[in-house]
CSV table of C-alpha atoms in Angstrom, one decimal:
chain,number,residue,atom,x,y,z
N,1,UNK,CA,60.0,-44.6,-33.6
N,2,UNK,CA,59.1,-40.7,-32.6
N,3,UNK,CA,56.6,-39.2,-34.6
N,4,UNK,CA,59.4,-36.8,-35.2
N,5,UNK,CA,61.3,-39.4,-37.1
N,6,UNK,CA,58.3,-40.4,-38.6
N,7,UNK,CA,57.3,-37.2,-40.2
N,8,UNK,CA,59.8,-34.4,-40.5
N,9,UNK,CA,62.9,-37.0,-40.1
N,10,UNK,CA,60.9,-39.3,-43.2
N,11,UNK,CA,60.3,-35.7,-44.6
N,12,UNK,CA,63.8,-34.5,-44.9
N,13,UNK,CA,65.2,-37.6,-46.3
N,14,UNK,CA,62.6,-37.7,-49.4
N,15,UNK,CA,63.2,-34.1,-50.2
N,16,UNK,CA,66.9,-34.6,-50.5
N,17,UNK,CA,65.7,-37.5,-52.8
N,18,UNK,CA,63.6,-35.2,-55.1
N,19,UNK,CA,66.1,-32.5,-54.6
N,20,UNK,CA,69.1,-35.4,-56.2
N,21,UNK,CA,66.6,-36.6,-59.0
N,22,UNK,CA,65.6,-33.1,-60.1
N,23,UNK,CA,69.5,-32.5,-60.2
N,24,UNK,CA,69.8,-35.7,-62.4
N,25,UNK,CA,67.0,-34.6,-64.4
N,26,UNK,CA,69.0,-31.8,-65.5
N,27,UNK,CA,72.3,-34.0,-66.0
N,28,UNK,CA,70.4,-35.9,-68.2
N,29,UNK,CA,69.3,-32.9,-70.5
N,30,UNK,CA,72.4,-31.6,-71.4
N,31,UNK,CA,73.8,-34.5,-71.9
N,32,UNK,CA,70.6,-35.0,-74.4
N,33,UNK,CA,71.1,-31.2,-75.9
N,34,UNK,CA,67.9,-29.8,-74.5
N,35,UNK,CA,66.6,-27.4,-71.7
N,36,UNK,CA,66.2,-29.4,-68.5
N,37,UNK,CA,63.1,-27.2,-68.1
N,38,UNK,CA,61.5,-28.6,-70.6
N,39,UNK,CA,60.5,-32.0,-68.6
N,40,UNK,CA,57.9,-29.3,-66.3
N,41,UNK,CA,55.3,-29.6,-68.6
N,42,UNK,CA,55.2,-33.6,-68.6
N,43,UNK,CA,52.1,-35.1,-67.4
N,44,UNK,CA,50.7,-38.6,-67.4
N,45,UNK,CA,47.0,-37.7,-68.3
N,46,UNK,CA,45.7,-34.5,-69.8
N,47,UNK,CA,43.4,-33.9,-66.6
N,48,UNK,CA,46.5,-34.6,-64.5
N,49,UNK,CA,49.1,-32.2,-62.9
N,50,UNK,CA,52.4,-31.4,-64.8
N,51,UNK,CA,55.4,-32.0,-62.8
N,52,UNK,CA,56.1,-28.7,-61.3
N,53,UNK,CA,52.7,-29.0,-59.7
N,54,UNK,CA,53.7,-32.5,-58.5
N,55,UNK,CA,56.7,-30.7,-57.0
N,56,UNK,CA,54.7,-28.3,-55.8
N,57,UNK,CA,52.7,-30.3,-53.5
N,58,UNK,CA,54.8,-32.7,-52.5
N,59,UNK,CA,56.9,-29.4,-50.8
N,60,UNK,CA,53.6,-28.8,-49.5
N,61,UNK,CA,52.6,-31.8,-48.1
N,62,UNK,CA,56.0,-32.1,-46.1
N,63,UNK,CA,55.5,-28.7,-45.0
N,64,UNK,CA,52.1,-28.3,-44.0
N,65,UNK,CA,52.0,-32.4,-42.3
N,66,UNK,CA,55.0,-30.7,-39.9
N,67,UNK,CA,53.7,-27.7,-39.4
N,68,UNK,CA,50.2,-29.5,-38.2
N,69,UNK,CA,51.9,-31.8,-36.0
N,70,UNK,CA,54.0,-28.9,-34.2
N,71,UNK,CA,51.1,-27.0,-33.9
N,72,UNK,CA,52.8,-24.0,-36.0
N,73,UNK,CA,51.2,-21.8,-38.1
N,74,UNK,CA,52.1,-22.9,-41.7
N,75,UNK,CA,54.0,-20.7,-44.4
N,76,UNK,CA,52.9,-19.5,-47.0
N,77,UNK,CA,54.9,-20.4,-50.4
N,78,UNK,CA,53.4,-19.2,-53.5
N,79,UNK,CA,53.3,-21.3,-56.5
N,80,UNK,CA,55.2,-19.3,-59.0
N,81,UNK,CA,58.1,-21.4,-59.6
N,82,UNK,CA,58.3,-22.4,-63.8
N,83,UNK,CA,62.3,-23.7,-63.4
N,84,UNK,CA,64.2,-26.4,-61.8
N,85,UNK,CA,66.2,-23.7,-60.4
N,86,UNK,CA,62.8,-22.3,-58.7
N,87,UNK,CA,62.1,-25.3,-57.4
N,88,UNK,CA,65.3,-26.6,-55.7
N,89,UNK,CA,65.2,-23.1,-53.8
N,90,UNK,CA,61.1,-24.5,-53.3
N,91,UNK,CA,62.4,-27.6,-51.5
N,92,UNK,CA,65.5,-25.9,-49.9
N,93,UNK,CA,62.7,-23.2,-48.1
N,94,UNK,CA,60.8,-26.4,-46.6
N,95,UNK,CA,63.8,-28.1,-45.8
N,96,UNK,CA,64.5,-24.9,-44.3
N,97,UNK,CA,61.6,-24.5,-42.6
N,98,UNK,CA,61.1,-27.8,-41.2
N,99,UNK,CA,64.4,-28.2,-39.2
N,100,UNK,CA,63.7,-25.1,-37.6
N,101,UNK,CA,60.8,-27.5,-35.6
N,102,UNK,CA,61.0,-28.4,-31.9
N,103,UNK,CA,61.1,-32.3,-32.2
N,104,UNK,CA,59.2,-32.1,-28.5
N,105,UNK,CA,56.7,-29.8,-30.2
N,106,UNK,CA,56.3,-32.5,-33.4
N,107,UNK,CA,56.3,-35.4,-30.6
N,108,UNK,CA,53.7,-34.0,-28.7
N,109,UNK,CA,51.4,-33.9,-31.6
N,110,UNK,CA,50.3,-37.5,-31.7
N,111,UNK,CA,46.6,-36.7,-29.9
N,112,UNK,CA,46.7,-33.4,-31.4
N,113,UNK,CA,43.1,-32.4,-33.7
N,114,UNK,CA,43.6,-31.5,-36.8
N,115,UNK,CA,41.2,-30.7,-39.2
N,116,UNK,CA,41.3,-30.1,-43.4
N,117,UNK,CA,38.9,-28.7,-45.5
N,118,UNK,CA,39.4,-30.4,-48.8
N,119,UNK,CA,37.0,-29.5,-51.6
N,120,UNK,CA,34.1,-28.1,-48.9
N,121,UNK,CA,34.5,-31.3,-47.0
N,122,UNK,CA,35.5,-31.0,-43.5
N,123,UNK,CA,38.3,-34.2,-42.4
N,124,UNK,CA,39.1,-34.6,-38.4
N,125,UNK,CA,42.0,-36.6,-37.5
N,126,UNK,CA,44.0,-36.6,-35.1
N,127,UNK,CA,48.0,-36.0,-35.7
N,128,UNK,CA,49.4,-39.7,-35.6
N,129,UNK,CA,46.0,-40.9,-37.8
N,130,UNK,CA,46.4,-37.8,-40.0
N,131,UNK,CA,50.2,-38.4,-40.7
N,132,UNK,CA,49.8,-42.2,-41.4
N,133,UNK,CA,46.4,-42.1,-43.1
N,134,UNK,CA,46.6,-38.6,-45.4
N,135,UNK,CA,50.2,-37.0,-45.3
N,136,UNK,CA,52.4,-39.5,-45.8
N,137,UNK,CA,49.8,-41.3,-48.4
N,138,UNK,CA,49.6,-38.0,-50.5
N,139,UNK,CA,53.1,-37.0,-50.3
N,140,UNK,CA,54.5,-40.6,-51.5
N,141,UNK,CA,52.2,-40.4,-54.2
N,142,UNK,CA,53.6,-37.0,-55.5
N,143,UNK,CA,56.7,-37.8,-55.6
N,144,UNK,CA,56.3,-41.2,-57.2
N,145,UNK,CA,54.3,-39.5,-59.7
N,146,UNK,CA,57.5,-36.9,-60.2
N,147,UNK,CA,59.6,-39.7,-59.9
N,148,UNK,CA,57.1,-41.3,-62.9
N,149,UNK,CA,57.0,-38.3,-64.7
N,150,UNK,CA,61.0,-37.7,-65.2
N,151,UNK,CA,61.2,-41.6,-66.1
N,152,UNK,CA,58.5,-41.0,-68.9
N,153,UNK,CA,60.7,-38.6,-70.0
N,154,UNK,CA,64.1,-40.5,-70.2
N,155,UNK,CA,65.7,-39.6,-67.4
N,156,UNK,CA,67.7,-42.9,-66.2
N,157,UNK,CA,66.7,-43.2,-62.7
N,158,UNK,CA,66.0,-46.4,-60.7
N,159,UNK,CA,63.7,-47.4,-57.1
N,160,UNK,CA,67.5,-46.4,-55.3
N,161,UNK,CA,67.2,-42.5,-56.5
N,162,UNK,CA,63.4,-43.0,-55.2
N,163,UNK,CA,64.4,-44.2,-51.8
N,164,UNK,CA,67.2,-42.0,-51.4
N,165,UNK,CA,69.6,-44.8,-51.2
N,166,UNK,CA,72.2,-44.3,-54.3
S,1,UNK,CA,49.2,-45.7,-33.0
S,2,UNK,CA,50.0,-48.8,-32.9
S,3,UNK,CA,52.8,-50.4,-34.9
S,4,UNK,CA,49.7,-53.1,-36.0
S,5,UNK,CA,47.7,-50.3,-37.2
S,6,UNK,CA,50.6,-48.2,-39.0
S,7,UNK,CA,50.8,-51.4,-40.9
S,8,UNK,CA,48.3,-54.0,-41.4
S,9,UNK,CA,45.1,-51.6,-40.9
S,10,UNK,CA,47.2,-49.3,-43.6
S,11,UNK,CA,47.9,-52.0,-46.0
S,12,UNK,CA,44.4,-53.3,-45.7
S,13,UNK,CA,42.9,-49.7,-46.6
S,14,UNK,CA,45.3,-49.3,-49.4
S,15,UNK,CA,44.7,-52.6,-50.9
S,16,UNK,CA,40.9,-51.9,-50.7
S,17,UNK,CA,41.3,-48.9,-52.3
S,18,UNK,CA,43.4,-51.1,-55.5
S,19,UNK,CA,41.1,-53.2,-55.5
S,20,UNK,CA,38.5,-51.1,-56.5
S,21,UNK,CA,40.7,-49.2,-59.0
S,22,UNK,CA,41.2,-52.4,-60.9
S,23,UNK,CA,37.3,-52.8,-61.0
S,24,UNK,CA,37.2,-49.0,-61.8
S,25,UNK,CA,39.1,-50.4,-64.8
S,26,UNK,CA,37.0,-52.9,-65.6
S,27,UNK,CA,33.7,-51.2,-66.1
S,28,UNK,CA,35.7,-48.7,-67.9
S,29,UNK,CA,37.1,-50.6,-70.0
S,30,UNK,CA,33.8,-52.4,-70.9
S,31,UNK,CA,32.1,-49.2,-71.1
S,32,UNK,CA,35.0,-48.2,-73.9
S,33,UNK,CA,34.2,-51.5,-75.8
S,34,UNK,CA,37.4,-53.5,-75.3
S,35,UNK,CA,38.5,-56.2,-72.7
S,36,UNK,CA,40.0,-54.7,-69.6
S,37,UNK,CA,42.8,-56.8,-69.0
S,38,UNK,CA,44.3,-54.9,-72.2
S,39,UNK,CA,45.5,-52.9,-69.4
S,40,UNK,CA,47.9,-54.7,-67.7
S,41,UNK,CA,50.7,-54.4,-70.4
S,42,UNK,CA,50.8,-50.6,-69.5
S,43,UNK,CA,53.9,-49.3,-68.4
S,44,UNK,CA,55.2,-45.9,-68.3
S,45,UNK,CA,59.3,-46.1,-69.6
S,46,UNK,CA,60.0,-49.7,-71.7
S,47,UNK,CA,62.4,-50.4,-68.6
S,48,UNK,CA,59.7,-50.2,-65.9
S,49,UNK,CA,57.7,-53.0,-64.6
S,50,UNK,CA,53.8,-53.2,-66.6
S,51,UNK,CA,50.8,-52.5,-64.8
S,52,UNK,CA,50.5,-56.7,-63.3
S,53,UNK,CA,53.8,-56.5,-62.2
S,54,UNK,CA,53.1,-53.0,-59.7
S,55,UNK,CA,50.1,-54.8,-58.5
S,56,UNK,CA,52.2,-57.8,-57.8
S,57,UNK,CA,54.8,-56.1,-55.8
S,58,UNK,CA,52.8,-54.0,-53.8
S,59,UNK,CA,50.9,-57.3,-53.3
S,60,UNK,CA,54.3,-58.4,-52.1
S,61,UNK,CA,55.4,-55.8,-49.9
S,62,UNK,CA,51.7,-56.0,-48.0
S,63,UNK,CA,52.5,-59.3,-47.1
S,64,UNK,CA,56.1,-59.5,-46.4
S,65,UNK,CA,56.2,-56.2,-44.1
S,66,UNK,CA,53.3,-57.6,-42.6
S,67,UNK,CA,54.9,-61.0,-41.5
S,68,UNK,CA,58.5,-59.4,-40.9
S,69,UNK,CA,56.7,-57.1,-39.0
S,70,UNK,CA,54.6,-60.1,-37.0
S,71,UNK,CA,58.0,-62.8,-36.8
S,72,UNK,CA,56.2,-65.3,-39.6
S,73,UNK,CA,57.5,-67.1,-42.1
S,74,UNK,CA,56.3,-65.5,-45.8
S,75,UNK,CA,53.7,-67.2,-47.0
S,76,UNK,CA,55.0,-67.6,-51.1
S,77,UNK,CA,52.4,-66.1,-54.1
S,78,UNK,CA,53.5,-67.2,-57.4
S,79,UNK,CA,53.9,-64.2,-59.6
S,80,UNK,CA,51.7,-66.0,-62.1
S,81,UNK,CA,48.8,-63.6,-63.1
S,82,UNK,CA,47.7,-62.5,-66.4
S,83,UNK,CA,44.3,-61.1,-65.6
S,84,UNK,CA,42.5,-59.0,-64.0
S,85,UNK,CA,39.9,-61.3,-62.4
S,86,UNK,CA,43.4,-63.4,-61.1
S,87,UNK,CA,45.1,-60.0,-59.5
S,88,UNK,CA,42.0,-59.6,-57.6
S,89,UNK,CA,42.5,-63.0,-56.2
S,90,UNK,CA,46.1,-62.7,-55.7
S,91,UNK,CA,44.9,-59.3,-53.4
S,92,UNK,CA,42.4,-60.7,-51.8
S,93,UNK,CA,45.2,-64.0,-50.9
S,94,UNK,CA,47.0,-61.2,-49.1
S,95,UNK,CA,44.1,-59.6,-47.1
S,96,UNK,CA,43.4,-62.9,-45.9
S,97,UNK,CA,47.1,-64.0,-44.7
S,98,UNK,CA,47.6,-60.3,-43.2
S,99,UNK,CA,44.0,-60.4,-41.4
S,100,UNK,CA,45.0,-63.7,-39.9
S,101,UNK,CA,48.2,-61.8,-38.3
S,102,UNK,CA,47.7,-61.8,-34.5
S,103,UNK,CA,48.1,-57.9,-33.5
S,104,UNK,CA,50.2,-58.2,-30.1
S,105,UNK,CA,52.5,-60.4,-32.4
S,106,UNK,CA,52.7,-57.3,-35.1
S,107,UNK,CA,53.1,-54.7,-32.1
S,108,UNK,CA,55.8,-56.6,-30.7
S,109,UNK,CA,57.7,-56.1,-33.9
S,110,UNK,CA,59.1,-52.3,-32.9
S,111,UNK,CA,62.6,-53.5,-32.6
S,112,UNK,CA,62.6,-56.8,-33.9
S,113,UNK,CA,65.7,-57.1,-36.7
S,114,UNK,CA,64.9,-57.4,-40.1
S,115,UNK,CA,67.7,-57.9,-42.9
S,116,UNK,CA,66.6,-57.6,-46.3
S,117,UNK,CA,69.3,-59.2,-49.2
S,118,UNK,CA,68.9,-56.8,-52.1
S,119,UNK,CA,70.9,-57.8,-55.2
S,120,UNK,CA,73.5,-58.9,-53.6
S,121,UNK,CA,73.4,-56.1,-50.6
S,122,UNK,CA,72.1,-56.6,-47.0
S,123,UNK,CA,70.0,-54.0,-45.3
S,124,UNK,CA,69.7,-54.3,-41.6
S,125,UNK,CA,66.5,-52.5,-40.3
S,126,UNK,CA,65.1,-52.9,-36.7
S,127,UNK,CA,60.9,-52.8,-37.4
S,128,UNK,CA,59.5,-49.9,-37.2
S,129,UNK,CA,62.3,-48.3,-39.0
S,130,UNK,CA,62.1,-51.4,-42.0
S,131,UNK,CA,58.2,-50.2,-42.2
S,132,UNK,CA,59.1,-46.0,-42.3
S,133,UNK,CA,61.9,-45.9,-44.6
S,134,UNK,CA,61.5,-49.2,-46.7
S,135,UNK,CA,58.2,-51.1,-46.6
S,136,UNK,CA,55.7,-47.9,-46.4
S,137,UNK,CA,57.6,-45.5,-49.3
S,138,UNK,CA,58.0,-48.8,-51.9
S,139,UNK,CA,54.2,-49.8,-51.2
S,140,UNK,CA,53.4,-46.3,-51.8
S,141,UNK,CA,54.9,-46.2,-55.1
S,142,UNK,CA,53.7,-49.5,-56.4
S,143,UNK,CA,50.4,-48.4,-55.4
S,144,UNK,CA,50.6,-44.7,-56.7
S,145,UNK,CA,52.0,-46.5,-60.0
S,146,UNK,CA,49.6,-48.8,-60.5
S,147,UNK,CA,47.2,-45.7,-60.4
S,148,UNK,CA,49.7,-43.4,-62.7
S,149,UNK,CA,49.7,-46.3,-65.3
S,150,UNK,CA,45.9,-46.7,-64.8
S,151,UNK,CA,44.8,-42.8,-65.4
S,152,UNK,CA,47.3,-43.0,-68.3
S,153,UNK,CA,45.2,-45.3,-70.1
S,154,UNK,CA,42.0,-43.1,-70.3
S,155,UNK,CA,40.9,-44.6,-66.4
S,156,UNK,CA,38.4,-42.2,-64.6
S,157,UNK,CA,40.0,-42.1,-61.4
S,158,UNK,CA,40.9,-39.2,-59.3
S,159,UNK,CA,42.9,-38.8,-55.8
S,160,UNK,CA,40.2,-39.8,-53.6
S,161,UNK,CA,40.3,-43.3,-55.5
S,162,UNK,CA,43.9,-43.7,-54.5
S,163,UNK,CA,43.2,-42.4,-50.9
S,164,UNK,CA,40.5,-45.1,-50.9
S,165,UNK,CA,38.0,-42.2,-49.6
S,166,UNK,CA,35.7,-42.5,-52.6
C-alpha cells in the first residue's frame, strides 16, 4: 500500500463520504420542514466544537496531512463558511486541491521531517509516523464526531454512509 | 512503517489512551458523587450502540485486524460486560492476545486475503488494504465515540486524551 493510497487516496474517499452525508443531512430537513442549516450549531458538549467547525477541520486535516507529505506549501482556506452550501464548496476546494498532488511527490514523503506547533508545543515526526500516529487519528475523529453530530440530530444515517460504502 | 506497527503498535496506543479515559471517568464520576458505571448506558441517537457496546467493538476490531492481519484464529471475548472495572479487563484481554502476535507473522500480512461476511455481504480485502479502508476508520470511530459519548456526560477530557498524548 503507497503512502499515496494511504493518505490522499484514504483522503478523497472520506471526503466524498462527508460530502454524501452532509447532502443527506439536508434531505432529511426538508423532508422534516426545517432549514438544513440549522443542524451547524449542534454540538455534543458546551466546550466542544459545533459541526461546521468539525467540518472545518476535518477539510483541514486532509489538506494539510497531503500537503506535508508532498512537501507543498499548504493553502490557506478561511473559516467563514455558516452553510452547508459553504461547506460542500469547503470540501470540493480540498478535494480539488489534493488531486492536483504528484503521487511520486506524496510517496517520497515517508522519511520526510515534519514538524507542528500545537498549542506552543513543538511535535517532530516523520511523514509515515505523522500520517499514522496524528493525521489520520484526528481526521477520523472529526468526522465521526460530524457523523455523531447529524445522528444526534435525526438524520438517519448508518456505519455504511460513514465508510463510504452505501 | 511497518504493516506491524501501522497496526498493533497503533491499536496498543489507542487502547492505552481508552483506557485511561474510562478511568478519567471514574474519578470523575466519584468526584461528582455518583457511581461511574452510570455511564455506560450513554448513547448519542436511541438507535446507536451505548457507551459498553463502542468499547466492546473497538475491543473487537483491535483484536480481529490484529489476528487477520497476523493469519490466527480470533481468539472469542464474550460481549458480557456491565462495568467499568470488567471493560478494563476485557481491554487489557486484548492488549495481551495482540502483544503475543509475532511481528514478522503481522508484516507478512500485506497481501494476505481477508473476507469479511457483513450481514449477509462478503467483502474481499487483501491486508493492508482491509487495515486502511475498514479496520483503521471503524476503530477510529468506536474509539472517537466512546470519547463523544464520554464528554457528553460532563467528562473532563480534551483531544490530547483521545490522541493518548496527555
Amino acid at each position: 500500500m503507497s503512502l499515496y493510497r494511504r493518505s490522499v487516496t484514504v483522503f478523497q474517499h472520506n471526503l466524498r463520504a462527508l460530502d454524501r452525508m452532509l447532502s443527506l443531512a439536508e434531505a432529511n430537513a426538508e423532508a422534516r420542514g426545517f432549514e438544513a442549516d440549522k443542524f451547524l450549531a449542534g454540538r455534543l458538549a458546551p466546550d466542544m466544537f459545533p459541526l461546521t467547525r468539525q467540518i472545518q477541520i476535518a477539510c483541514d486535516l486532509a489538506k494539510g496531512a497531503s500537503a506535508r507529505l508532498a512537501g507543498v506549501e499548504i493553502p490557506k482556506h478561511e473559516d467563514s463558511e455558516t452553510t452547508l452550501a459553504e461547506l460542500h464548496a469547503r470540501i470540493a476546494k480540498v478535494q480539488d486541491f489534493i488531486a492536483s498532488l504528484d503521487a511520486d511527490a506524496v510517496n517520497a514523503g515517508e522519511q520526510r521531517p515534519i514538524t507542528l506547533s500545537i498549542q506552543g508545543n513543538e511535535l517532530n515526526f516523520v511523514g509515515a509516523e505523522y500520517l499514522d500516529t496524528w493525521a489520520l487519528p484526528n481526521f477520523y475523529f472529526h468526522l465521526s464526531t460530524a457523523y455523531n453530530l447529524l445522528r444526534m440530530q435525526g438524520v438517519p444515517l448508518g456505519k455504511r454512509d460513514f465508510l463510504g460504502r452505501a
